[in-house]
PDB file of C-alpha atoms in Angstrom:
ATOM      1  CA  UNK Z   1    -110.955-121.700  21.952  1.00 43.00           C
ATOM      2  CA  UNK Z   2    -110.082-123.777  19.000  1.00 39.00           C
ATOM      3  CA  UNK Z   3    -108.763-121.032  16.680  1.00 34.00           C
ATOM      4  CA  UNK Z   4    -107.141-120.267  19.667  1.00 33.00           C
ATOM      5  CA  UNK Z   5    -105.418-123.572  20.326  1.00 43.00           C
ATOM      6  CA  UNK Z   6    -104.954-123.772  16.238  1.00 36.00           C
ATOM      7  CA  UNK Z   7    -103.027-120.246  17.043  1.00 41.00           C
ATOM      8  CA  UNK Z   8    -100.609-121.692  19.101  1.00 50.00           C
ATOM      9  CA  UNK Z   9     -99.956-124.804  17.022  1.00 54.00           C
ATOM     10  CA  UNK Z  10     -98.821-123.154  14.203  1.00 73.00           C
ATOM     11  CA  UNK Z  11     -96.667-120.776  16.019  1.00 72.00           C
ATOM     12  CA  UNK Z  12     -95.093-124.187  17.346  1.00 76.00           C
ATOM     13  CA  UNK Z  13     -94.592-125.319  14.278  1.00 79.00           C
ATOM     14  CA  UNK Z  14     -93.548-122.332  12.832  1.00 83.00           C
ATOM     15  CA  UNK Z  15     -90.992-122.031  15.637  1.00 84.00           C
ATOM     16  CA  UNK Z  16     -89.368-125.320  15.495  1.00 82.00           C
ATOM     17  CA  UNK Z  17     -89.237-124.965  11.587  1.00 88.00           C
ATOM     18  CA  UNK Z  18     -87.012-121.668  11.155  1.00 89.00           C
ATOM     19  CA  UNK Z  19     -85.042-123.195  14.687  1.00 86.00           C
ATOM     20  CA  UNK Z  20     -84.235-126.278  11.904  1.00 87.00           C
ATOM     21  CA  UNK Z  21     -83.713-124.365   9.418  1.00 90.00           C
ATOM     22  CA  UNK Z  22     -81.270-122.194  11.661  1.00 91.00           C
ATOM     23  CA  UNK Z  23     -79.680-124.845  12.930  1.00 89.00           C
ATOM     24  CA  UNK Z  24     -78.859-126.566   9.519  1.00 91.00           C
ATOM     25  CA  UNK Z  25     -77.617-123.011   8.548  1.00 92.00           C
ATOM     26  CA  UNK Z  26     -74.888-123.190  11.397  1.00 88.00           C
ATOM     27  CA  UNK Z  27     -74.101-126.549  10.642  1.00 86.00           C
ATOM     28  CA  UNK Z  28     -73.048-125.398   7.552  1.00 85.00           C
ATOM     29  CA  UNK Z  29     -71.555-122.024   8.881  1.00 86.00           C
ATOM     30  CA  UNK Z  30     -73.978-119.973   7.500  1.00 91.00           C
ATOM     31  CA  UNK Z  31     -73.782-117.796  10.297  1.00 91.00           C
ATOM     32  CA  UNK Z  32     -75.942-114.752   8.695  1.00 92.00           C
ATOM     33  CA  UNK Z  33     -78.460-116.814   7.134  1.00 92.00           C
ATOM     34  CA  UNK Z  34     -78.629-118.721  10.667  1.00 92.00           C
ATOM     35  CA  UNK Z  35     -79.142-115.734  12.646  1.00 91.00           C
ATOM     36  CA  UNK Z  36     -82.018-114.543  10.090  1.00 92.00           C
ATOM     37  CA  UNK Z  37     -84.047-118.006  10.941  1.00 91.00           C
ATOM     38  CA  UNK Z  38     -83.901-117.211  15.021  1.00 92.00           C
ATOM     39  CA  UNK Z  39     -85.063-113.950  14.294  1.00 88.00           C
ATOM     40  CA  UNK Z  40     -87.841-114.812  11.903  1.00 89.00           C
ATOM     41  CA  UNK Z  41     -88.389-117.867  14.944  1.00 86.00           C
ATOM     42  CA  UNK Z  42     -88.493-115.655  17.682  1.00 86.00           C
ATOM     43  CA  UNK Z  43     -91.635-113.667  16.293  1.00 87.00           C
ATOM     44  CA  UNK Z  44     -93.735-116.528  17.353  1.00 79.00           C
ATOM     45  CA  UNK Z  45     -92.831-115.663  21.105  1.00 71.00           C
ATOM     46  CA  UNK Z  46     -92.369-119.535  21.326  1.00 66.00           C
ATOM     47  CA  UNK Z  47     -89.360-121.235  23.052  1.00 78.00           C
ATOM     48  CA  UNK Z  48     -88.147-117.539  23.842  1.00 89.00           C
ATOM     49  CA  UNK Z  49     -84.701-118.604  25.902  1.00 93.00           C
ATOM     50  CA  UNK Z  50     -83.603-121.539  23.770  1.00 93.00           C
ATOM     51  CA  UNK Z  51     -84.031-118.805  20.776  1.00 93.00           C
ATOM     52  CA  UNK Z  52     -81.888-116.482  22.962  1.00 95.00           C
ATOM     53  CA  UNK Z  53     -79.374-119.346  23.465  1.00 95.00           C
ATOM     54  CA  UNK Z  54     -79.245-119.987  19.740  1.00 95.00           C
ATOM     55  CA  UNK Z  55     -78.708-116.554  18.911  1.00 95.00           C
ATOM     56  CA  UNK Z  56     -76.240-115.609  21.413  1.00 96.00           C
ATOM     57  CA  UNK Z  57     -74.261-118.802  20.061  1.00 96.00           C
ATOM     58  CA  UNK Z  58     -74.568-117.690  16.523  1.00 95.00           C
ATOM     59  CA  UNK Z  59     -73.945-113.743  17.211  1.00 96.00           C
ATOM     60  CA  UNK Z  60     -70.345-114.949  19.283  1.00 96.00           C
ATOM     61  CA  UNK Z  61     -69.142-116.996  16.303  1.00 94.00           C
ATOM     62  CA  UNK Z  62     -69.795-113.558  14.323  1.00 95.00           C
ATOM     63  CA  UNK Z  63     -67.784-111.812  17.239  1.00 95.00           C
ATOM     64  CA  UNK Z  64     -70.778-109.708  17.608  1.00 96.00           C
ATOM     65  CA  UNK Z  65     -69.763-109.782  21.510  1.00 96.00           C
ATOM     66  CA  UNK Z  66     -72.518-106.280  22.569  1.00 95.00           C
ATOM     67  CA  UNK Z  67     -75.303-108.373  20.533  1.00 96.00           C
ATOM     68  CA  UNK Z  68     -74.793-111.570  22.140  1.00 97.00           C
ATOM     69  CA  UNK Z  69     -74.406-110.041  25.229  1.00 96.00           C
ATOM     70  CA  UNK Z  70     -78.027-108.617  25.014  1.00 96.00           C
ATOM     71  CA  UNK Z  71     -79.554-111.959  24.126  1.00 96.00           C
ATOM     72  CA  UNK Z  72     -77.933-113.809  27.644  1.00 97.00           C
ATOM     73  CA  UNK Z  73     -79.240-110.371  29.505  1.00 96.00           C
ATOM     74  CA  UNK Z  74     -82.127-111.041  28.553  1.00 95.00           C
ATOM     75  CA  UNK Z  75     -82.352-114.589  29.307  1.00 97.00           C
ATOM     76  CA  UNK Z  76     -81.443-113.718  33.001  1.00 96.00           C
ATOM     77  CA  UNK Z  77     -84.082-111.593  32.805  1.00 96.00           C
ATOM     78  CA  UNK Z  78     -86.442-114.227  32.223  1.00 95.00           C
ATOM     79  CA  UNK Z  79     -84.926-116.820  34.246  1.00 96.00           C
ATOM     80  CA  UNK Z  80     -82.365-115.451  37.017  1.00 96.00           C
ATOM     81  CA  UNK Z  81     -81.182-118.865  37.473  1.00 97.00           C
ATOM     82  CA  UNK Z  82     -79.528-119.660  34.499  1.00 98.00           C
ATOM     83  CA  UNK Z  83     -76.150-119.782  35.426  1.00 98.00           C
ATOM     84  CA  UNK Z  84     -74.943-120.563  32.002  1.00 98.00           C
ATOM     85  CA  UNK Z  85     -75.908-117.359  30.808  1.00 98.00           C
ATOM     86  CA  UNK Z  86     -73.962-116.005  33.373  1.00 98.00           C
ATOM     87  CA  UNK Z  87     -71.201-117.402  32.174  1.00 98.00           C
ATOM     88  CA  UNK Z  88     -71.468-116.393  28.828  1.00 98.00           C
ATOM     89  CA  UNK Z  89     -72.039-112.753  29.763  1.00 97.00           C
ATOM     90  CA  UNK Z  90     -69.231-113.056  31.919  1.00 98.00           C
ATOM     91  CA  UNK Z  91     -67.082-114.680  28.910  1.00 97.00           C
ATOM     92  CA  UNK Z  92     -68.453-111.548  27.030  1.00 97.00           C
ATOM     93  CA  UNK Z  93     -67.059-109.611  29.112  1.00 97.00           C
ATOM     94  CA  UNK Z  94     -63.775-110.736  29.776  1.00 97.00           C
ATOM     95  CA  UNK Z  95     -63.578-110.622  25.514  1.00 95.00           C
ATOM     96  CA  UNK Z  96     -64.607-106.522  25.639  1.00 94.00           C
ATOM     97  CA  UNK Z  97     -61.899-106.217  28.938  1.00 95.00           C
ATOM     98  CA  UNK Z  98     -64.303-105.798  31.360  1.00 96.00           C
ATOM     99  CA  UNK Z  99     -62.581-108.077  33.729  1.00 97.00           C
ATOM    100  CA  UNK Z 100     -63.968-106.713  36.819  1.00 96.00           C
ATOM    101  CA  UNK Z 101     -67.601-107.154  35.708  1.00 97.00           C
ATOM    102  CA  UNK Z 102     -66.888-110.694  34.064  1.00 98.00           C
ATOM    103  CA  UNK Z 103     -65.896-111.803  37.445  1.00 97.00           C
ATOM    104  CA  UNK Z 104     -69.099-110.757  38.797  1.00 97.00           C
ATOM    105  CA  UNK Z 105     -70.512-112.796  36.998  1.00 98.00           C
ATOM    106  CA  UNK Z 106     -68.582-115.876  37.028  1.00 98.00           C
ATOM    107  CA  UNK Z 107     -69.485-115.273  40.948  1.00 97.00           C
ATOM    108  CA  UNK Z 108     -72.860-115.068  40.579  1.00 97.00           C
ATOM    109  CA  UNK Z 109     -72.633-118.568  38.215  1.00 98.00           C
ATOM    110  CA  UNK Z 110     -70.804-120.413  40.996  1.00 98.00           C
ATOM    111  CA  UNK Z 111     -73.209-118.948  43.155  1.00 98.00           C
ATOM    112  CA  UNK Z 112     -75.899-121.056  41.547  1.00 98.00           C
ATOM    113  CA  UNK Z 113     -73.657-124.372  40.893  1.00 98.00           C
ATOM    114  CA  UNK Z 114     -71.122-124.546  42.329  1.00 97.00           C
ATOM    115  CA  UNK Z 115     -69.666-127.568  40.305  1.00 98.00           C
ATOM    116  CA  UNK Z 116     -69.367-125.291  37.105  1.00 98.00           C
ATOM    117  CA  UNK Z 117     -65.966-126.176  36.190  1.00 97.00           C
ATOM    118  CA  UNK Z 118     -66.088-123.707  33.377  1.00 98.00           C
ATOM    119  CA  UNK Z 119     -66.585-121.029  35.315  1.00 98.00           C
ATOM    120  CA  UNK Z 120     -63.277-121.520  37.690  1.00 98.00           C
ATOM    121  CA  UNK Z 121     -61.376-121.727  34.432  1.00 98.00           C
ATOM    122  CA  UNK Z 122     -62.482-118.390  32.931  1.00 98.00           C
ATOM    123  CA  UNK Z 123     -61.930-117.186  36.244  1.00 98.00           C
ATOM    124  CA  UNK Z 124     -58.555-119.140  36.294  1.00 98.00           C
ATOM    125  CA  UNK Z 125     -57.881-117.322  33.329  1.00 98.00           C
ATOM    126  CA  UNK Z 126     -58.337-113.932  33.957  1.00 98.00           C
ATOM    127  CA  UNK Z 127     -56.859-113.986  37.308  1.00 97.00           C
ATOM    128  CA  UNK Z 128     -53.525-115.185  35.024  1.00 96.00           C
ATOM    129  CA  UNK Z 129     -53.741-112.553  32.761  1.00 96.00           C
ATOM    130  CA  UNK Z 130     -54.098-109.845  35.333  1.00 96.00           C
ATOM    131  CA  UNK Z 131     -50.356-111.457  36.784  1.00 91.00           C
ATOM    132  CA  UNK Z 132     -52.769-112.758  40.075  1.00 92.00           C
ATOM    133  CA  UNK Z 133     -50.772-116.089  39.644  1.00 90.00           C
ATOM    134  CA  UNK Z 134     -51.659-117.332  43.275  1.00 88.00           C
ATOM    135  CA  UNK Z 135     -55.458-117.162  42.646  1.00 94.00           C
ATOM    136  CA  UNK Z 136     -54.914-118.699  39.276  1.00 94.00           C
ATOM    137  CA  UNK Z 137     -53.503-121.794  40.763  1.00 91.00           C
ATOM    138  CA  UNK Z 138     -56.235-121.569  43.154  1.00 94.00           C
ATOM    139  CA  UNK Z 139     -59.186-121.456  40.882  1.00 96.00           C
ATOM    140  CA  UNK Z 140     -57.832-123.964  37.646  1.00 95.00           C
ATOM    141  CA  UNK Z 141     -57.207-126.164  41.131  1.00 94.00           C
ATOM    142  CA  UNK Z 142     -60.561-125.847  41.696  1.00 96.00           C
ATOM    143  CA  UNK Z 143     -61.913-126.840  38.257  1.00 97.00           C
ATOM    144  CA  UNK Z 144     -59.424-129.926  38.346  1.00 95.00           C
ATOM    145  CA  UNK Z 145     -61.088-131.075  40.607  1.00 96.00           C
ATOM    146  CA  UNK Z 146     -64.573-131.172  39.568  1.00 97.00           C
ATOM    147  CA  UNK Z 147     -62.923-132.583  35.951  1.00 96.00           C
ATOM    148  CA  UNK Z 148     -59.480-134.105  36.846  1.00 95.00           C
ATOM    149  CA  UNK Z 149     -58.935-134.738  32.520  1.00 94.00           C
ATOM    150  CA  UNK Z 150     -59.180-131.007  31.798  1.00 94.00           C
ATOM    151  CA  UNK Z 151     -55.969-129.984  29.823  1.00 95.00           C
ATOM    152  CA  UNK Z 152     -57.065-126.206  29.763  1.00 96.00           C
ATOM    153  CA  UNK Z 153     -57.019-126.117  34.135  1.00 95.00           C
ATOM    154  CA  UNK Z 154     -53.629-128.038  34.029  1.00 94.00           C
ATOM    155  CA  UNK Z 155     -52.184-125.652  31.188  1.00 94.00           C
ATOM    156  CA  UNK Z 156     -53.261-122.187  33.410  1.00 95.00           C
ATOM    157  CA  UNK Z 157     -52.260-123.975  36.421  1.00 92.00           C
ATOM    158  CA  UNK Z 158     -49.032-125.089  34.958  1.00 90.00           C
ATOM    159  CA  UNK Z 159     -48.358-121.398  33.621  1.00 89.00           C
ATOM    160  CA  UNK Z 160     -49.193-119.765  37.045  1.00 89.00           C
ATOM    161  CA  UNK Z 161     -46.938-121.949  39.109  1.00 86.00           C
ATOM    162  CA  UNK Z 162     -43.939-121.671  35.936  1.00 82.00           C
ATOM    163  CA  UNK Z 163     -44.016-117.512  36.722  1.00 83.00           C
ATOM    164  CA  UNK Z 164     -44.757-117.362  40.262  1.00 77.00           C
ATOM    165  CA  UNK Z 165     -41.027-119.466  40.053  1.00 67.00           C
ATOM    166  CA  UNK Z 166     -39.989-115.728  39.209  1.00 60.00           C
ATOM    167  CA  UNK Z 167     -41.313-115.130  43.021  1.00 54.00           C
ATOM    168  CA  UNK Z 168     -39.534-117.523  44.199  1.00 53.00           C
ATOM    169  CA  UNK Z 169     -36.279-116.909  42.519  1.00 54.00           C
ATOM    170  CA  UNK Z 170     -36.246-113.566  43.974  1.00 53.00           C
ATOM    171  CA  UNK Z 171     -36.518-115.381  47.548  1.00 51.00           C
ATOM    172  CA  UNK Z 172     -32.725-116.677  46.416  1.00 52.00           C
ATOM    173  CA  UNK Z 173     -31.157-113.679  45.319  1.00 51.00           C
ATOM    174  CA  UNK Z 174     -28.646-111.394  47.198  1.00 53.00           C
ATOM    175  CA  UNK Z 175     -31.185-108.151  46.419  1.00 57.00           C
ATOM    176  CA  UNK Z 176     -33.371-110.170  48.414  1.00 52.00           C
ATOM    177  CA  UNK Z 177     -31.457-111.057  51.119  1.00 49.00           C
ATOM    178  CA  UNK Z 178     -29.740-107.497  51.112  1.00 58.00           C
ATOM    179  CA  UNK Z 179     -33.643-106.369  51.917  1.00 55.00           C
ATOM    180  CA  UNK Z 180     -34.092-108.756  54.798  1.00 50.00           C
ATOM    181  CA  UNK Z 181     -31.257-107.180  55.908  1.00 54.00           C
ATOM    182  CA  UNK Z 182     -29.142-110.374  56.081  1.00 55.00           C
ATOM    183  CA  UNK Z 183     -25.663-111.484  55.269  1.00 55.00           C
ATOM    184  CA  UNK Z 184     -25.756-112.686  51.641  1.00 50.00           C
ATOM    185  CA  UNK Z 185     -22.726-114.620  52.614  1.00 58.00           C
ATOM    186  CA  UNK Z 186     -23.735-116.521  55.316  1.00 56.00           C
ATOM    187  CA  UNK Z 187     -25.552-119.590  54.000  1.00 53.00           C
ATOM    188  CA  UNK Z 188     -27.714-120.821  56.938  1.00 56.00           C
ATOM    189  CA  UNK Z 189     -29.555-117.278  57.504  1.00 53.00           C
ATOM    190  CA  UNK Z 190     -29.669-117.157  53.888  1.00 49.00           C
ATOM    191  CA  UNK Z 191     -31.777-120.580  53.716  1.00 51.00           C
ATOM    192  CA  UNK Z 192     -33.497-119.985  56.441  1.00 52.00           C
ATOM    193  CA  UNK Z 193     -35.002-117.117  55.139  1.00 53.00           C
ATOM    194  CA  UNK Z 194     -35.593-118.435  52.084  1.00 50.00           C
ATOM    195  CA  UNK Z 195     -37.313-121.610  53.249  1.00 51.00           C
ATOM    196  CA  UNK Z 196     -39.623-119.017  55.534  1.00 54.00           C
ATOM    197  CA  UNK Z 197     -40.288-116.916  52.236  1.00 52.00           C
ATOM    198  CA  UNK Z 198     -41.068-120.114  50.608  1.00 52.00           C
ATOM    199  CA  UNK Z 199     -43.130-121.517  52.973  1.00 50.00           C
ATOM    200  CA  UNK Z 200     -45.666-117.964  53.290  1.00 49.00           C
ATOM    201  CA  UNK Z 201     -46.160-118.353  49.069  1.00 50.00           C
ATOM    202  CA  UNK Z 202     -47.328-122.860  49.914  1.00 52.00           C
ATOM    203  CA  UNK Z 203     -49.468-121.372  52.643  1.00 55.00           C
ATOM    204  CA  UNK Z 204     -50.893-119.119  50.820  1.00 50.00           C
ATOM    205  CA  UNK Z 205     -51.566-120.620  47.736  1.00 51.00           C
ATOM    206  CA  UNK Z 206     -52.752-124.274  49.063  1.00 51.00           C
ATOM    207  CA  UNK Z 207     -53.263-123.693  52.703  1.00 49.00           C
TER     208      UNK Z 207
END
């Protein structure tokens, strides 16, 4: 029992030293030298996930996406309800295009907190870039208000509203109005229409 117990100590200590050293490493963005530590740590088979956490970090600032990816797999593995490592698989994702899968993920984070502000704005994000500019608005919204001082929400928010403008323009112009199969010239079906086509887009978006 005692070698046993004098075992485990020194894979503690062993554990926390090479996480130091590791850590030091990345201080000094010695990315490769960093990883090597976590490695050499994780042979203990001590403090598995925050090893997995470390590495994942280190492997993303290497844009190693597939290796990082692995290490927050297998975190979930371990503990299903880490939502931050969903959200890093799903940010994984989104950087490899896999959109679709990424917001899986971000789904599944929510799923487990709800309040994970990062998570709207990824998804925020990637609704943008796919030109979904209604459920852009809808999800920075949503991260605004869980942190009202977040530039990065305002910004996508800001963007999304700026091109769905381009929607609205069209509401206003005669190609429009020559669909609707109204009088281009006569200005009170004109904004009525317009108004209505207006109104559907609010609705929507915030309704």
């Amino acid at each position: 029992m005692k070698v046993l117990r004098l075992g485990c100590l020194n894979n503690a200590i062993n554990t926390y030293a090479y996480m130091a050293g590791g850590r030091i490493l990345d201080l000094f963005a010695n990315r490769e030298k960093a990883l090597n530590c976590y490695d050499k740590a994780m042979q203990f088979d001590f403090h598995t996930i925050r090893l997995l956490k470390l590495k994942g970090e280190q492997l993303i600032k290497l844009n190693r996406y597939n290796e990082a990816l692995n290490c927050y797999v297998k975190i979930i593995l371990i503990n299903s309800n880490d939502y931050r490592s969903y959200y890093n698989i799903a940010f994984l994702l989104y950087k490899t295009n896999k959109n679709e899968y990424a917001v899986n993920m971000l789904k599944k984070c929510v799923k487990i907190n709800s309040n994970y502000y990062r998570a709207y704005i990824l998804m925020a994000k990637i609704m943008y870039d796919e030109e979904d500019y209604e459920n852009a608005v809808l999800f920075s919204e949503k991260a605004i208000k869980i942190q009202p001082d977040n530039s990065m929400a305002y910004e996508i928010r800001n963007n999304s509203l700026i091109d769905l403008g381009a929607v609205y323009e069209k509401h206003n112009s005669e190609s429009y109005f020559e669909e609707l199969g109204c009088d281009y010239n006569n200005e009170e079906e004109c904004l009525i229409n317009s108004l209505n086509a207006s109104l559907f887009i609010f609705n929507k978006i915030y309704i």
